[in-house]
Short mmCIF file of C-alpha atoms in Angstrom, two decimals:
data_model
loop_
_atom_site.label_atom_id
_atom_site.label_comp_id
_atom_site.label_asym_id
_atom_site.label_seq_id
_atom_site.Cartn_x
_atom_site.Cartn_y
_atom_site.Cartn_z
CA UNK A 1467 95.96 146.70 157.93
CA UNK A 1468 98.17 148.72 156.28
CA UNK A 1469 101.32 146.92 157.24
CA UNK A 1470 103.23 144.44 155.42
CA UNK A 1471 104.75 141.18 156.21
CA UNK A 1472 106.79 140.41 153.41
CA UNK A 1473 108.89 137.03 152.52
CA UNK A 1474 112.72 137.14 151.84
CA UNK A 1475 113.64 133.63 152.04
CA UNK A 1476 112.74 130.19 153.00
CA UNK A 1477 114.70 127.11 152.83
CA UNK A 1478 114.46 123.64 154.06
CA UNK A 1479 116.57 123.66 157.52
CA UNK A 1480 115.95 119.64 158.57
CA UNK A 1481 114.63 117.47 155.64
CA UNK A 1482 111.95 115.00 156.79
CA UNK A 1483 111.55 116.20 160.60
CA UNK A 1484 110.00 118.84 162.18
CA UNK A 1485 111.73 121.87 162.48
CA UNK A 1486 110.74 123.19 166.18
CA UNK A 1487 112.69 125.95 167.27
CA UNK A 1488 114.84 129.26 165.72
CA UNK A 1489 116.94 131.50 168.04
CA UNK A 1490 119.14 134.59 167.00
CA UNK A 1491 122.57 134.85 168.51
CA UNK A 1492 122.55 138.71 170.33
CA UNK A 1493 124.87 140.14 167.45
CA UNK A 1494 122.48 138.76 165.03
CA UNK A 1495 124.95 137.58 163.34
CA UNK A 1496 123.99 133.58 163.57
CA UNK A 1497 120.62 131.81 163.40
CA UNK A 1498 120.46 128.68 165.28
CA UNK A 1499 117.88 125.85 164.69
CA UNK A 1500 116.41 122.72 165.73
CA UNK A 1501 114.67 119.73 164.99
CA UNK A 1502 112.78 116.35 164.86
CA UNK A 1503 116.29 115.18 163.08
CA UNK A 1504 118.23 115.21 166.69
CA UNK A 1505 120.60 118.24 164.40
CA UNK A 1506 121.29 121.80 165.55
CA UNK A 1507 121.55 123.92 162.45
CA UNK A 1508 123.86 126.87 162.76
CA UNK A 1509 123.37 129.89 159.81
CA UNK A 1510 124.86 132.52 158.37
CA UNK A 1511 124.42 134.81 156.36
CA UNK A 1512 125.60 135.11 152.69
CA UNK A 1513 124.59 138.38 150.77
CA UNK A 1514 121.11 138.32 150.83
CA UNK A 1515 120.51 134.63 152.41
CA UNK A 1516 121.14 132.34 155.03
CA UNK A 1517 123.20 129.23 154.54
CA UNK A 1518 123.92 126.69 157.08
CA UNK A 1519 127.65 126.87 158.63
CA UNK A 1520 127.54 124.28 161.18
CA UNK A 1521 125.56 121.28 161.41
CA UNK A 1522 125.66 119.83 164.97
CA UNK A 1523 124.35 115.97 165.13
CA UNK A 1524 125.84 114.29 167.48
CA UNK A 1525 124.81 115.72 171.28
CA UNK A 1526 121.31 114.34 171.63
CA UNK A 1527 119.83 110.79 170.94
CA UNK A 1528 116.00 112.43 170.28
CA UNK A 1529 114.41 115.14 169.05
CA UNK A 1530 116.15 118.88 169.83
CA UNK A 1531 113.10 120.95 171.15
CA UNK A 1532 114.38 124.23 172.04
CA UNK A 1533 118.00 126.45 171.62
CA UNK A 1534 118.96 129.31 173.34
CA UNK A 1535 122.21 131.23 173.30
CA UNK A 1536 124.14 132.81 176.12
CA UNK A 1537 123.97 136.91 176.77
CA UNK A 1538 127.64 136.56 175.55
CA UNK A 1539 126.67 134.60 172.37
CA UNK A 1540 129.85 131.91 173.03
CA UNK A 1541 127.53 129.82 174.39
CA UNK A 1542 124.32 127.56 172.60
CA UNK A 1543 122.21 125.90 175.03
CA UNK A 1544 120.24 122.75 173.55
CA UNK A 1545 116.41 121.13 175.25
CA UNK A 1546 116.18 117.43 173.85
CA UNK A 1547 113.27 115.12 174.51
CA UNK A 1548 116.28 112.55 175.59
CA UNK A 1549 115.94 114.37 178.84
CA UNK A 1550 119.17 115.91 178.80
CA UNK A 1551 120.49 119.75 178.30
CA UNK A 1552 123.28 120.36 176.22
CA UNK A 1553 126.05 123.30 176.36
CA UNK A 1554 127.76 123.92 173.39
CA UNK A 1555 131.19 126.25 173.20
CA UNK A 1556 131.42 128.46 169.88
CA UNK A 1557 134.84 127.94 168.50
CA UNK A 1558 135.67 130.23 165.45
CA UNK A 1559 133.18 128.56 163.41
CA UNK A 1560 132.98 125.39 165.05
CA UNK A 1561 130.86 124.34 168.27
CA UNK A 1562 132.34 121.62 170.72
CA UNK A 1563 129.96 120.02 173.43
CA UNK A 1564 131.53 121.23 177.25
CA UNK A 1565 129.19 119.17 178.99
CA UNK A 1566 125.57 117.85 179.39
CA UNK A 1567 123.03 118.38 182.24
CA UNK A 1568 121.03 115.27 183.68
CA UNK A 1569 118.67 114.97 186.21
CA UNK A 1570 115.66 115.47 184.86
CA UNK A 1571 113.18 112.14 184.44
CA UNK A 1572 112.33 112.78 181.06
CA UNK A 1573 111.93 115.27 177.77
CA UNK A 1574 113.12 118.69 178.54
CA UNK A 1575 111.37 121.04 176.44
CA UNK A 1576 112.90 123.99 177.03
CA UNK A 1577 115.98 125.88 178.18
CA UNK A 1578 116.88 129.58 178.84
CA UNK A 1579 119.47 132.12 180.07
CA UNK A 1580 119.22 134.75 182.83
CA UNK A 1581 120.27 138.09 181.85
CA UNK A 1582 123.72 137.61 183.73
CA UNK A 1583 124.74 134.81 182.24
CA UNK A 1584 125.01 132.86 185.54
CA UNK A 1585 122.08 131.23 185.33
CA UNK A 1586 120.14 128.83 183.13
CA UNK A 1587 116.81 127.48 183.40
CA UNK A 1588 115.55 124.14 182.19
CA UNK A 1589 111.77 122.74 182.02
CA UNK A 1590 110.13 119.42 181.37
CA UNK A 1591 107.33 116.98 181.34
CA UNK A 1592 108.08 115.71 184.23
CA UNK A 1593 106.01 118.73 185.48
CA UNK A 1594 109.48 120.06 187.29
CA UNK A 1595 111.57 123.87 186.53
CA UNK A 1596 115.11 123.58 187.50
CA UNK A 1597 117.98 126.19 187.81
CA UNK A 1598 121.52 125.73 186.92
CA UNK A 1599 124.16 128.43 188.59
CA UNK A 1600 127.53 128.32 185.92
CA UNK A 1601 130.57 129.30 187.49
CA UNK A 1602 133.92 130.49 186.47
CA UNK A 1603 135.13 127.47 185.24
CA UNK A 1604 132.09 126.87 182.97
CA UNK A 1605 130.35 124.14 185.76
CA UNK A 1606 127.25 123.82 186.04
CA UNK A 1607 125.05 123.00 189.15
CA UNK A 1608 121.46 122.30 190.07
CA UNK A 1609 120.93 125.13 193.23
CA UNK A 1610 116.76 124.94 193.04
CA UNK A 1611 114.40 122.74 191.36
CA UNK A 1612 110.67 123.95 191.27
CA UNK A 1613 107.55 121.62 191.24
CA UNK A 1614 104.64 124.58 191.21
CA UNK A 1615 103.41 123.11 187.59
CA UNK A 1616 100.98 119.74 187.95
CA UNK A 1617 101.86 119.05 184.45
CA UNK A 1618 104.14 119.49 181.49
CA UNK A 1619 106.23 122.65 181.75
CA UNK A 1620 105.59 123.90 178.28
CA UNK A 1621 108.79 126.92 178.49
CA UNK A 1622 110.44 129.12 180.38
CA UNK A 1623 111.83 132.52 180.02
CA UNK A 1624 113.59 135.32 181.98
CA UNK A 1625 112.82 138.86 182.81
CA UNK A 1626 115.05 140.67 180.06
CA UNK A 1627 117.12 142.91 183.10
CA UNK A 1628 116.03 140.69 186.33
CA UNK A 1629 116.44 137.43 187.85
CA UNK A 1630 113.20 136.66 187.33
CA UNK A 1631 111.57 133.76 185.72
CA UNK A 1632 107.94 132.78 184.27
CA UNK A 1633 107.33 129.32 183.07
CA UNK A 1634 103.93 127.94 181.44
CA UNK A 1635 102.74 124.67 181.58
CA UNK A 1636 100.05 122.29 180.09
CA UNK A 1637 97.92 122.99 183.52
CA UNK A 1638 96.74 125.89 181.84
CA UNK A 1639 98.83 128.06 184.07
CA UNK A 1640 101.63 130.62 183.88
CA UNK A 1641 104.27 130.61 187.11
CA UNK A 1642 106.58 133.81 187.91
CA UNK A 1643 109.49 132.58 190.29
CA UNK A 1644 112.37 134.32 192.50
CA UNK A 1645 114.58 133.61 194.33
CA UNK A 1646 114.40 133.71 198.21
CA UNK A 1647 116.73 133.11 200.78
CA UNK A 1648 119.04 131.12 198.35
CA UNK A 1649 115.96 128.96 197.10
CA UNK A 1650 113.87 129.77 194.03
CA UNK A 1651 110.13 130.52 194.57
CA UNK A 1652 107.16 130.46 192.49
CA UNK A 1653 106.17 134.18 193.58
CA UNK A 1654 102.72 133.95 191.60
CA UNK A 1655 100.36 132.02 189.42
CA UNK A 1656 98.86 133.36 186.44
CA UNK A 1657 95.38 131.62 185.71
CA UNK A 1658 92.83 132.77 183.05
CA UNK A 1659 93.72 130.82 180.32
CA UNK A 1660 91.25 127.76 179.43
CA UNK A 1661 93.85 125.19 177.70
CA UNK A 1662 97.39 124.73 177.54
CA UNK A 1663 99.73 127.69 177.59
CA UNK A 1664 103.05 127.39 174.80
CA UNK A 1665 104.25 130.48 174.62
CA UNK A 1666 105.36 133.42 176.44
CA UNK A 1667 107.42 136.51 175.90
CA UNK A 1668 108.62 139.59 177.94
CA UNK A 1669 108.26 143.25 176.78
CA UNK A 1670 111.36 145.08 176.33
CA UNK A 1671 111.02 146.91 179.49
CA UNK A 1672 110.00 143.61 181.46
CA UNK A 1673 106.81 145.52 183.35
CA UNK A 1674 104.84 143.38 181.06
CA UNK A 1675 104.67 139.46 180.06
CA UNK A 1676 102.62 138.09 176.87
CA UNK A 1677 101.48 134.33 176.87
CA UNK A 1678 99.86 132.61 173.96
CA UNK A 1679 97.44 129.68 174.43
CA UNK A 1680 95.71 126.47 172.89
CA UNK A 1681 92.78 128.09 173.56
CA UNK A 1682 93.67 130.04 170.71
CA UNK A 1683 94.01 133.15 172.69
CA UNK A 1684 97.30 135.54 173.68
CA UNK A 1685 97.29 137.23 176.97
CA UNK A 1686 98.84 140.59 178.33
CA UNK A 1687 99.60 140.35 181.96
CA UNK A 1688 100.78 143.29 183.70
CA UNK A 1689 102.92 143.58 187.23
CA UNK A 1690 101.45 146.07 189.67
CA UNK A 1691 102.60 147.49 192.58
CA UNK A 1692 102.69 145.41 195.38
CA UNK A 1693 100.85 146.65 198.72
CA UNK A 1694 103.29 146.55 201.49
CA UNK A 1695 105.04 143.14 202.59
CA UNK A 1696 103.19 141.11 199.76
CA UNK A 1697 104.82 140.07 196.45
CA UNK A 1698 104.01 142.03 193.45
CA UNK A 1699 101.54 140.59 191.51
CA UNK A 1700 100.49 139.97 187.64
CA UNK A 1701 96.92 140.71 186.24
CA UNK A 1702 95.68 139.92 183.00
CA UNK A 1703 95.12 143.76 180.94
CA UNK A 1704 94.39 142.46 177.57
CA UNK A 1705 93.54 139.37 176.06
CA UNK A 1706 93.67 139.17 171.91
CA UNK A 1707 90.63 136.61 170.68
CA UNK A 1708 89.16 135.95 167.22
CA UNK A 1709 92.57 136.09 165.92
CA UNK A 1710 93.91 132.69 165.65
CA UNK A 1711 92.14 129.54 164.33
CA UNK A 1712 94.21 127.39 166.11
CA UNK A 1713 96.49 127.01 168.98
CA UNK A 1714 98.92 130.07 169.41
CA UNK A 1715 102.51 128.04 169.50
CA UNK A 1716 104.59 130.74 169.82
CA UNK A 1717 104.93 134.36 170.70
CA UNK A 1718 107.23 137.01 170.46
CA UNK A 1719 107.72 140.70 171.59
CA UNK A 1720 110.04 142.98 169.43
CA UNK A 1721 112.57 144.50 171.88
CA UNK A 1722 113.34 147.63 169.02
CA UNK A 1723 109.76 148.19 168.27
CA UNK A 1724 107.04 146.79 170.86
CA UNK A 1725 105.49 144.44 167.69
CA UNK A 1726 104.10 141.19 168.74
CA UNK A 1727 103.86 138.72 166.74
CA UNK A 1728 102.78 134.97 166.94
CA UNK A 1729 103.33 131.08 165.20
CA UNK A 1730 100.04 129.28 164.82
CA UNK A 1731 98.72 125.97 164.14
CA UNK A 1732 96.86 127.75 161.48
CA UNK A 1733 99.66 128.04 159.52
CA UNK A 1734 99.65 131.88 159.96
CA UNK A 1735 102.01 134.27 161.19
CA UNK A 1736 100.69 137.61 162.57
CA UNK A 1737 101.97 140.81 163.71
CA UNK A 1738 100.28 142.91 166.28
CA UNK A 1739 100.67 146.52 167.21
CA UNK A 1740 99.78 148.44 170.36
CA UNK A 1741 97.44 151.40 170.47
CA UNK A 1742 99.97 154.00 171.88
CA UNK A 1743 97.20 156.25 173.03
CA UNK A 1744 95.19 153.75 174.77
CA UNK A 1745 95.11 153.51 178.83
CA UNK A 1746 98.45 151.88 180.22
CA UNK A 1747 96.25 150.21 182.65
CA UNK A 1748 94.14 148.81 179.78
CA UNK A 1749 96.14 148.30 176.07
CA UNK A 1750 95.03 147.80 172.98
CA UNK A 1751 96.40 145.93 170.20
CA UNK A 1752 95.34 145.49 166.88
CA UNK A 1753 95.90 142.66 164.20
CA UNK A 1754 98.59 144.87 161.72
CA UNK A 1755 99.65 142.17 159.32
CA UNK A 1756 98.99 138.84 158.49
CA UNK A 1757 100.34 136.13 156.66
CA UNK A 1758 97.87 133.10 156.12
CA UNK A 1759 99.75 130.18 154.47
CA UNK A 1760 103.09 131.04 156.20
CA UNK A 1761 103.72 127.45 155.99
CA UNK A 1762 101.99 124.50 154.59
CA UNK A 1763 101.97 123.02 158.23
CA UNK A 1764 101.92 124.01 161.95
CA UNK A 1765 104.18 127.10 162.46
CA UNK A 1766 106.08 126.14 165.78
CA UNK A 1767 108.29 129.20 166.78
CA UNK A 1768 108.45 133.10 165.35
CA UNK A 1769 111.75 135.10 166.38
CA UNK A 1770 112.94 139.12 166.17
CA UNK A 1771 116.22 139.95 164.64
CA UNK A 1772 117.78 141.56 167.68
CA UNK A 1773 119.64 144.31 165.66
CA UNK A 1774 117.17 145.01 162.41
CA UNK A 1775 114.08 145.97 163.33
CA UNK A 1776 111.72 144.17 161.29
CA UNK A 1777 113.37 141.59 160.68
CA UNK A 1778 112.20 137.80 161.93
CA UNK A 1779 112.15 134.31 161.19
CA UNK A 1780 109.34 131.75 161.52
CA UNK A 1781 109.56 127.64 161.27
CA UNK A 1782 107.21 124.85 160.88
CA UNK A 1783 106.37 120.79 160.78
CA UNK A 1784 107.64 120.42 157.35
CA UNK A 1785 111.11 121.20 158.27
CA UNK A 1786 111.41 125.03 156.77
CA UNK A 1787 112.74 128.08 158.15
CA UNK A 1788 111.33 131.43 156.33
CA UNK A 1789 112.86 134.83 156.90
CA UNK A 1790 110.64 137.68 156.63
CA UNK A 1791 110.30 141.20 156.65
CA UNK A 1792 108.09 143.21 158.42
CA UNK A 1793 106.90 147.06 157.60
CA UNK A 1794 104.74 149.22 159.42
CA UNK A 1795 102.53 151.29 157.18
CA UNK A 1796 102.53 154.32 160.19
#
């Protein structure tokens, strides 16, 4: 390993709570967090670190679980284990709450944007994926709700050009959904992993999708051609073992420079890089950096800086958000 992962900062984002989840704004400008605390953390940056700029407190009764911002960045969408979704308006430097989506029976742990902007997903423990179409006039409506999961829905995520959607789930399973005939579908299911699936993450060109495991495991699945009249489907190229000690939480693909890298309950954070001369049909990837002792507890979510290659965040149990720097040795 000749590559370095290299701290720049870390600072205590929620005091005595967990902090579970860091998302980047698309400028990169803004770093938005979440935690055990019921807050959404809002930073900035400030010469050479991050400071918080807006604390938002008062949208959820229980834990915040997952953030995600709009394509547009005006918009911060929040997951909270009080089974309700959150949509948050950026104002200057001030968020206001536009309205809050119900309907699902209880904790919704995660919540993401299509592409577009016109859609949102939202998952939960009660097994169920739903899809939200946002008008004009910033409403929001229910047009699909998805029950291919036979337990908790873990996260979802979008193809980063396409409407399409994969969600994974505490069944062990990974679902890829479209939509059909004004309905949403689950178009395949993804089986090969042995114990609940956290994580998963698009490359940048969408062909392929990674998915990271309690099994302790991270997956590769690729989408091949369809034969003629059947839906295209998604096999498993590559799967990474003997890397993790504990379950993978987290997963994320660089969209500047193809790097993987993955939050563990190891307390590690590692950074994995493709063999570019290996078989498309059959990739390689080997360990290029790690970090042991990241964090002195669980690390729950790693993200890419969307503008700085190299650049990405990690967070953990005990509250703390570290920024860190990447460099590849080649």
């Amino acid at each position: 390993m000749n590559d370095t992962v290299a701290l720049l900062q870390k600072f205590n984002a929620h005091p005595d709570s967990r902090c579970w989840y860091v998302a980047w704004n698309p400028k990169g400008t803004l770093l938005a967090s979440c935690g055990g605390d019921r807050a959404i953390r809002i930073w900035g940056r400030e010469g050479d670190s991050w400071e918080c700029k807006t604390l938002l407190q008062d949208g959820h009764q229980r834990t915040v679980r997952k953030v995600a911002w709009s394509p547009c960045g005006n918009y911060l969408a929040s997951a909270s284990f009080d089974a309700t979704t959150c949509i948050w308006k950026k104002k200057n430097d001030d968020f206001e709450c536009l309205t809050v989506l119900e309907g699902h029976e209880n904790e919704v742990k995660c919540v993401a944007w299509a592409p577009s902007g016109n859609l949102l997903a939202t998952c939960s423990r009660d097994k169920s994926v739903w899809i939200w179409e946002v008008d004009e006039e910033n409403e929001y409506e229910c047009v699909s709700v998805v029950n291919s999961h036979t337990q908790d829905v873990k996260h979802v995520v979008w193809h980063p050009t396409q409407e399409l959607l994969a969600s994974c789930s505490y069944d062990n399973n990974v679902c890829v959904y479209k939509e059909e005939d004004d309905d949403w579908e689950c178009r395949a299911t993804l089986e090969g992993h042995t114990s609940t699936v956290w994580g998963l993450t698009f490359d940048p060109s969408g062909q392929r999708l990674a998915s990271c495991s309690a099994d302790c495991t991270v997956k590769i699945w690729k989408e091949c051609q369809p034969e003629e009249g059947t839906d295209a489907a998604w096999k498993c190229v590559c799967t990474l073992s003997g890397f993790h000690g504990r379950t993978v939480y987290d997963i994320a693909w660089c969209p500047l420079t193809g790097a993987l890298a993955t939050a563990c309950g190891d307390d590690g954070v590692r950074v994995f890089k493709e063999d570019e001369t290996a078989d498309p049909d059959q990739p390689a990837f080997s360990l290029s950096a790690h970090v042991p002792k990241a964090h002195t507890q669980d690390v729950n979510c790693i993200a890419w800086h969307p503008k700085e290659a190299g650049l990405l965040v990690s967070c953990s149990d005990n509250g703390e958000i570290a920024v860190w720097n990447y460099q590849s040795g080649v």
